[in-house]
Short mmCIF file of C-alpha atoms in Angstrom, two decimals:
data_model
loop_
_atom_site.label_atom_id
_atom_site.label_comp_id
_atom_site.label_asym_id
_atom_site.label_seq_id
_atom_site.Cartn_x
_atom_site.Cartn_y
_atom_site.Cartn_z
CA UNK V 1 0.54 14.09 -58.54
CA UNK V 2 1.59 15.40 -55.25
CA UNK V 3 -0.21 13.59 -52.37
CA UNK V 4 -2.66 15.68 -50.17
CA UNK V 5 -0.89 17.09 -47.20
CA UNK V 6 -2.25 15.33 -43.72
CA UNK V 7 -4.50 17.25 -41.68
CA UNK V 8 -2.97 17.62 -38.31
CA UNK V 9 -3.51 19.65 -34.97
CA UNK V 10 -1.85 19.09 -31.83
CA UNK V 11 -4.93 18.73 -29.65
CA UNK V 12 -6.61 16.34 -32.14
CA UNK V 13 -7.98 12.97 -31.67
CA UNK V 14 -7.25 10.73 -34.84
CA UNK V 15 -8.83 7.63 -36.17
CA UNK V 16 -6.12 5.89 -37.74
CA UNK V 17 -6.26 2.88 -40.33
CA UNK V 18 -3.44 1.04 -41.70
CA UNK V 19 -3.74 -1.66 -44.48
CA UNK V 20 -1.13 -4.20 -46.17
CA UNK V 21 -0.31 -4.54 -49.57
CA UNK V 22 -2.89 -6.52 -51.32
CA UNK V 23 -0.90 -9.77 -51.47
CA UNK V 24 -0.39 -10.02 -47.80
CA UNK V 25 -1.90 -10.54 -44.24
CA UNK V 26 -0.39 -7.67 -42.13
CA UNK V 27 -0.69 -10.14 -39.32
CA UNK V 28 -0.20 -13.93 -39.68
CA UNK V 29 -0.48 -15.08 -36.31
CA UNK V 30 -1.39 -13.91 -32.50
CA UNK V 31 2.14 -13.04 -31.73
CA UNK V 32 2.33 -10.48 -34.69
CA UNK V 33 -0.95 -8.86 -33.26
CA UNK V 34 0.80 -8.97 -29.63
CA UNK V 35 4.13 -7.55 -31.45
CA UNK V 36 2.00 -4.55 -32.79
CA UNK V 37 0.32 -3.72 -29.58
CA UNK V 38 3.74 -3.83 -27.67
CA UNK V 39 5.27 -1.45 -30.29
CA UNK V 40 1.91 0.91 -29.80
CA UNK V 41 2.84 0.59 -25.92
CA UNK V 42 6.46 1.29 -26.82
CA UNK V 43 5.70 4.69 -28.62
CA UNK V 44 2.92 5.62 -26.29
CA UNK V 45 5.57 5.51 -23.61
CA UNK V 46 7.93 7.60 -25.68
CA UNK V 47 5.18 10.30 -27.08
CA UNK V 48 3.08 10.31 -24.20
CA UNK V 49 -0.25 10.28 -26.50
CA UNK V 50 -3.43 8.37 -25.31
CA UNK V 51 -5.26 5.50 -26.90
CA UNK V 52 -8.98 5.41 -26.88
CA UNK V 53 -9.37 2.22 -28.62
CA UNK V 54 -7.82 -0.35 -30.87
CA UNK V 55 -8.94 -3.24 -33.13
CA UNK V 56 -5.94 -5.51 -34.81
CA UNK V 57 -7.36 -7.66 -37.69
CA UNK V 58 -5.71 -9.88 -40.05
CA UNK V 59 -4.98 -7.31 -42.94
CA UNK V 60 -5.69 -3.95 -41.42
CA UNK V 61 -5.81 -2.30 -38.09
CA UNK V 62 -7.72 0.78 -36.31
CA UNK V 63 -6.52 3.06 -33.67
CA UNK V 64 -8.38 5.90 -31.91
CA UNK V 65 -5.49 8.18 -30.67
CA UNK V 66 -5.54 11.21 -28.69
CA UNK V 67 -1.96 13.00 -29.75
CA UNK V 68 -1.89 14.93 -26.37
CA UNK V 69 0.38 17.44 -28.43
CA UNK V 70 2.49 14.95 -29.81
CA UNK V 71 3.02 14.64 -33.80
CA UNK V 72 0.97 11.94 -35.07
CA UNK V 73 3.25 11.49 -38.21
CA UNK V 74 6.09 10.65 -35.94
CA UNK V 75 4.01 8.47 -33.85
CA UNK V 76 2.92 6.49 -36.55
CA UNK V 77 5.77 6.26 -38.62
CA UNK V 78 7.91 4.93 -35.21
CA UNK V 79 5.40 2.33 -34.98
CA UNK V 80 4.72 0.98 -38.33
CA UNK V 81 8.57 1.15 -39.38
CA UNK V 82 9.56 -0.88 -36.37
CA UNK V 83 6.92 -3.69 -37.15
CA UNK V 84 7.87 -3.84 -40.73
CA UNK V 85 11.29 -4.63 -39.72
CA UNK V 86 10.18 -7.28 -37.45
CA UNK V 87 7.75 -8.68 -40.12
CA UNK V 88 10.40 -8.63 -43.13
CA UNK V 89 12.83 -10.54 -40.40
CA UNK V 90 10.52 -13.06 -39.50
CA UNK V 91 9.19 -13.80 -42.50
CA UNK V 92 12.26 -13.53 -44.56
CA UNK V 93 11.00 -10.83 -47.02
CA UNK V 94 11.95 -7.46 -48.33
CA UNK V 95 9.97 -4.45 -49.71
CA UNK V 96 6.80 -2.43 -48.26
CA UNK V 97 4.41 -3.99 -46.15
CA UNK V 98 1.88 -1.34 -45.39
CA UNK V 99 -0.38 -0.03 -48.51
CA UNK V 100 0.59 3.60 -48.73
CA UNK V 101 1.07 5.78 -45.72
CA UNK V 102 -1.34 5.23 -42.89
CA UNK V 103 -5.06 6.99 -43.39
CA UNK V 104 -5.94 9.49 -40.58
CA UNK V 105 -9.14 11.49 -40.03
CA UNK V 106 -9.48 13.96 -37.22
CA UNK V 107 -12.46 13.38 -34.96
CA UNK V 108 -13.94 16.61 -34.80
CA UNK V 109 -17.16 16.31 -32.65
CA UNK V 110 -18.58 14.38 -30.14
CA UNK V 111 -21.37 12.49 -32.39
CA UNK V 112 -18.35 11.19 -34.38
CA UNK V 113 -16.22 10.33 -31.67
CA UNK V 114 -18.75 8.05 -30.35
CA UNK V 115 -19.48 6.46 -33.55
CA UNK V 116 -15.94 6.02 -34.59
CA UNK V 117 -15.32 4.15 -30.93
CA UNK V 118 -18.34 1.82 -31.82
CA UNK V 119 -17.31 1.28 -35.51
CA UNK V 120 -13.85 0.20 -34.59
CA UNK V 121 -15.10 -2.34 -32.12
CA UNK V 122 -17.61 -3.48 -34.33
CA UNK V 123 -15.05 -5.02 -36.61
CA UNK V 124 -14.69 -8.53 -35.23
CA UNK V 125 -18.38 -9.29 -36.18
CA UNK V 126 -16.99 -10.19 -39.60
CA UNK V 127 -14.99 -12.83 -38.11
CA UNK V 128 -16.89 -16.18 -37.97
CA UNK V 129 -17.17 -17.00 -34.12
CA UNK V 130 -17.37 -13.47 -33.20
CA UNK V 131 -20.64 -12.39 -35.15
CA UNK V 132 -22.68 -12.38 -31.67
CA UNK V 133 -19.80 -11.62 -29.11
CA UNK V 134 -17.44 -9.10 -30.61
CA UNK V 135 -16.17 -8.64 -27.23
CA UNK V 136 -14.21 -11.94 -26.91
CA UNK V 137 -11.89 -11.08 -29.96
CA UNK V 138 -8.48 -10.97 -28.03
CA UNK V 139 -7.06 -8.19 -30.27
CA UNK V 140 -9.93 -5.45 -29.59
CA UNK V 141 -10.16 -3.15 -26.74
CA UNK V 142 -14.05 -3.91 -26.65
CA UNK V 143 -13.65 -6.27 -23.55
CA UNK V 144 -11.70 -3.72 -21.71
CA UNK V 145 -14.43 -1.12 -22.18
CA UNK V 146 -16.87 -3.50 -20.93
CA UNK V 147 -14.82 -4.17 -18.00
CA UNK V 148 -14.65 -8.04 -18.87
CA UNK V 149 -10.83 -8.14 -19.42
CA UNK V 150 -7.71 -6.44 -17.66
CA UNK V 151 -5.61 -4.34 -20.16
CA UNK V 152 -2.82 -6.49 -20.21
CA UNK V 153 -0.75 -3.81 -22.35
CA UNK V 154 -1.70 -0.83 -20.25
CA UNK V 155 -2.76 0.98 -23.29
CA UNK V 156 -6.33 2.24 -23.30
CA UNK V 157 -7.93 5.18 -21.56
CA UNK V 158 -11.62 4.17 -21.97
CA UNK V 159 -13.17 6.48 -19.38
CA UNK V 160 -12.77 9.54 -21.37
CA UNK V 161 -14.96 7.81 -24.30
CA UNK V 162 -17.32 5.86 -21.95
CA UNK V 163 -18.30 9.27 -20.40
CA UNK V 164 -20.16 10.23 -23.62
CA UNK V 165 -22.30 7.04 -23.34
CA UNK V 166 -23.75 7.28 -19.73
CA UNK V 167 -23.91 9.31 -16.40
CA UNK V 168 -22.03 6.42 -14.58
CA UNK V 169 -19.77 3.57 -16.05
CA UNK V 170 -22.30 0.80 -15.16
CA UNK V 171 -25.14 2.62 -17.76
CA UNK V 172 -22.31 3.58 -20.27
CA UNK V 173 -21.24 0.12 -20.89
CA UNK V 174 -24.86 -1.17 -21.15
CA UNK V 175 -25.45 1.59 -23.75
CA UNK V 176 -22.18 0.99 -25.40
CA UNK V 177 -22.61 -2.79 -26.06
CA UNK V 178 -26.23 -2.22 -27.27
CA UNK V 179 -25.02 0.38 -30.12
CA UNK V 180 -22.04 -2.09 -31.10
CA UNK V 181 -24.16 -4.07 -33.55
CA UNK V 182 -25.55 -1.18 -35.47
CA UNK V 183 -22.46 0.72 -35.91
CA UNK V 184 -20.95 -0.81 -39.15
CA UNK V 185 -19.33 0.76 -42.11
CA UNK V 186 -22.46 2.18 -43.85
CA UNK V 187 -23.15 3.99 -40.20
CA UNK V 188 -19.81 5.54 -40.10
CA UNK V 189 -20.05 7.04 -43.75
CA UNK V 190 -23.41 8.40 -42.76
CA UNK V 191 -21.46 10.27 -39.64
CA UNK V 192 -18.72 11.22 -41.79
CA UNK V 193 -20.87 13.10 -44.21
CA UNK V 194 -23.44 14.59 -41.35
CA UNK V 195 -22.75 18.30 -40.99
CA UNK V 196 -23.04 18.10 -37.36
CA UNK V 197 -22.77 21.18 -35.22
CA UNK V 198 -19.39 21.61 -33.38
CA UNK V 199 -19.38 20.13 -29.96
CA UNK V 200 -16.95 20.41 -27.28
CA UNK V 201 -15.97 16.92 -26.78
CA UNK V 202 -12.57 18.36 -25.47
CA UNK V 203 -13.74 19.37 -21.95
CA UNK V 204 -12.06 17.25 -19.39
CA UNK V 205 -8.93 16.67 -21.65
CA UNK V 206 -5.72 18.15 -20.51
CA UNK V 207 -3.30 18.73 -23.36
CA UNK V 208 0.49 18.21 -22.70
CA UNK V 209 2.51 21.00 -24.27
CA UNK V 210 5.40 20.22 -26.26
CA UNK V 211 7.67 23.24 -25.38
CA UNK V 212 10.19 22.26 -22.85
CA UNK V 213 13.51 23.54 -23.13
CA UNK V 214 16.23 21.46 -23.86
CA UNK V 215 18.54 22.92 -20.99
CA UNK V 216 16.01 22.34 -18.30
CA UNK V 217 15.90 18.53 -19.43
CA UNK V 218 19.53 18.23 -19.32
CA UNK V 219 20.05 19.53 -15.84
CA UNK V 220 16.99 17.34 -14.73
CA UNK V 221 18.43 14.00 -15.90
CA UNK V 222 21.89 14.81 -14.71
CA UNK V 223 21.08 16.16 -11.73
CA UNK V 224 18.76 13.07 -10.67
CA UNK V 225 21.43 10.69 -12.09
CA UNK V 226 24.48 12.46 -10.25
CA UNK V 227 26.40 12.90 -13.54
CA UNK V 228 28.12 16.06 -14.82
CA UNK V 229 26.69 17.75 -17.39
CA UNK V 230 30.15 17.96 -19.35
CA UNK V 231 29.93 14.26 -19.40
CA UNK V 232 26.88 14.12 -21.58
CA UNK V 233 28.97 15.00 -24.87
CA UNK V 234 31.54 12.36 -24.26
CA UNK V 235 31.17 9.80 -27.01
CA UNK V 236 32.44 6.32 -25.46
CA UNK V 237 31.38 5.98 -21.70
CA UNK V 238 29.20 3.14 -20.49
CA UNK V 239 28.67 4.80 -17.46
CA UNK V 240 26.51 7.31 -18.79
CA UNK V 241 24.34 5.17 -21.08
CA UNK V 242 21.36 5.21 -18.78
CA UNK V 243 21.53 8.87 -18.31
CA UNK V 244 21.66 9.58 -22.22
CA UNK V 245 18.81 7.21 -22.69
CA UNK V 246 16.56 8.94 -20.31
CA UNK V 247 17.69 12.25 -21.78
CA UNK V 248 16.77 11.08 -25.56
CA UNK V 249 13.29 9.99 -24.22
CA UNK V 250 12.36 13.22 -22.57
CA UNK V 251 13.31 15.35 -25.67
CA UNK V 252 11.75 12.90 -28.17
CA UNK V 253 8.53 13.02 -25.81
CA UNK V 254 8.64 16.66 -24.59
CA UNK V 255 10.29 18.51 -27.38
CA UNK V 256 9.08 16.79 -30.37
CA UNK V 257 12.69 16.42 -31.15
CA UNK V 258 13.85 14.13 -34.16
CA UNK V 259 16.94 12.22 -34.31
CA UNK V 260 18.85 15.01 -36.02
CA UNK V 261 17.82 17.12 -33.62
CA UNK V 262 18.99 15.06 -30.80
CA UNK V 263 22.40 14.52 -32.74
CA UNK V 264 23.08 17.97 -32.50
CA UNK V 265 22.32 18.59 -28.86
CA UNK V 266 24.38 15.55 -27.68
CA UNK V 267 26.86 15.46 -30.61
CA UNK V 268 29.30 12.62 -31.18
CA UNK V 269 25.97 10.21 -31.58
CA UNK V 270 24.40 8.89 -34.86
CA UNK V 271 21.21 8.43 -35.82
CA UNK V 272 21.14 4.71 -35.53
CA UNK V 273 22.57 5.31 -31.81
CA UNK V 274 19.87 7.75 -30.86
CA UNK V 275 17.15 5.07 -32.08
CA UNK V 276 19.01 2.56 -29.84
CA UNK V 277 19.12 4.56 -26.83
CA UNK V 278 15.45 5.77 -27.17
CA UNK V 279 14.57 1.89 -27.03
CA UNK V 280 16.83 1.31 -23.76
CA UNK V 281 15.29 4.51 -22.23
CA UNK V 282 11.97 3.28 -22.96
CA UNK V 283 13.06 -0.16 -21.46
CA UNK V 284 14.68 1.70 -18.08
CA UNK V 285 11.27 3.40 -17.98
CA UNK V 286 9.00 0.18 -17.92
CA UNK V 287 11.49 -1.94 -15.56
CA UNK V 288 13.25 0.12 -13.45
CA UNK V 289 10.96 1.51 -10.62
CA UNK V 290 12.85 4.57 -9.90
CA UNK V 291 12.24 5.64 -13.63
CA UNK V 292 8.69 4.83 -14.17
CA UNK V 293 7.24 8.34 -13.57
CA UNK V 294 10.32 10.26 -15.00
CA UNK V 295 8.29 12.25 -17.42
CA UNK V 296 5.75 13.41 -15.12
CA UNK V 297 8.18 14.14 -12.42
CA UNK V 298 10.12 16.22 -15.19
CA UNK V 299 6.82 18.05 -16.00
CA UNK V 300 6.19 18.94 -12.14
CA UNK V 301 10.00 19.86 -11.65
CA UNK V 302 9.70 22.22 -14.79
CA UNK V 303 6.44 23.64 -13.40
CA UNK V 304 7.46 24.09 -9.95
#
């Protein structure tokens, strides 16, 4: 039987859940959980989506993602595929790690957005030692929401969700915490079944359209890097690795290009090389001050 096509929308917020196959813990130690969050950060920088919350448990995980115009399937495939490679190498195993493909549900109204956010942060209550203090669980974003911990991974945009719980951040945090303990799986199911009127929770969100032209990206990056446009299609040239890497990041982020699309544009480059250059480009954005705002700079340049 053919599996049901995933429901998608370019302006959607998704509740994502991933589980391991039955005999394995998806995360065997804290380093595994940190690795997964670093991968979420990596692909967040690549695809420019927003994270409205997360909770990483031993055998499953929850993410609340605003796609911001990106393709949720590409995002999650990249994260989970990369993590599976890391996991299998670390634990010297082969085969599947995740149970089926990831599950996703579009959050289509304000009431459900509030509930699913609380539900995600309710998960650690099932762990001994966190039943009365889920905010102390290190691999949940709850403590960040409550203003009790810095966002070390620079992942979470909590302000938008918190705006649904109070007129100011202080009152919203108090209301949020008081509701956490009431929002278990049973409550979530009630909300899913509840036929709520459609509410405009999208106000205040700006959607990034992924319809930029490749030629504009090539012109922008080559000008910025002072590289001749003709050099981009040269196969072996160490002097333009940085330029190619940045071009690939922008194409994947702002054109929703697959590796095959990028290969056609650049020529003389393999799929594996595109993947490696993507990683290099994200690294440049993360460590080089002159590149840290390159996506935003290109958008401004293109709109001027």
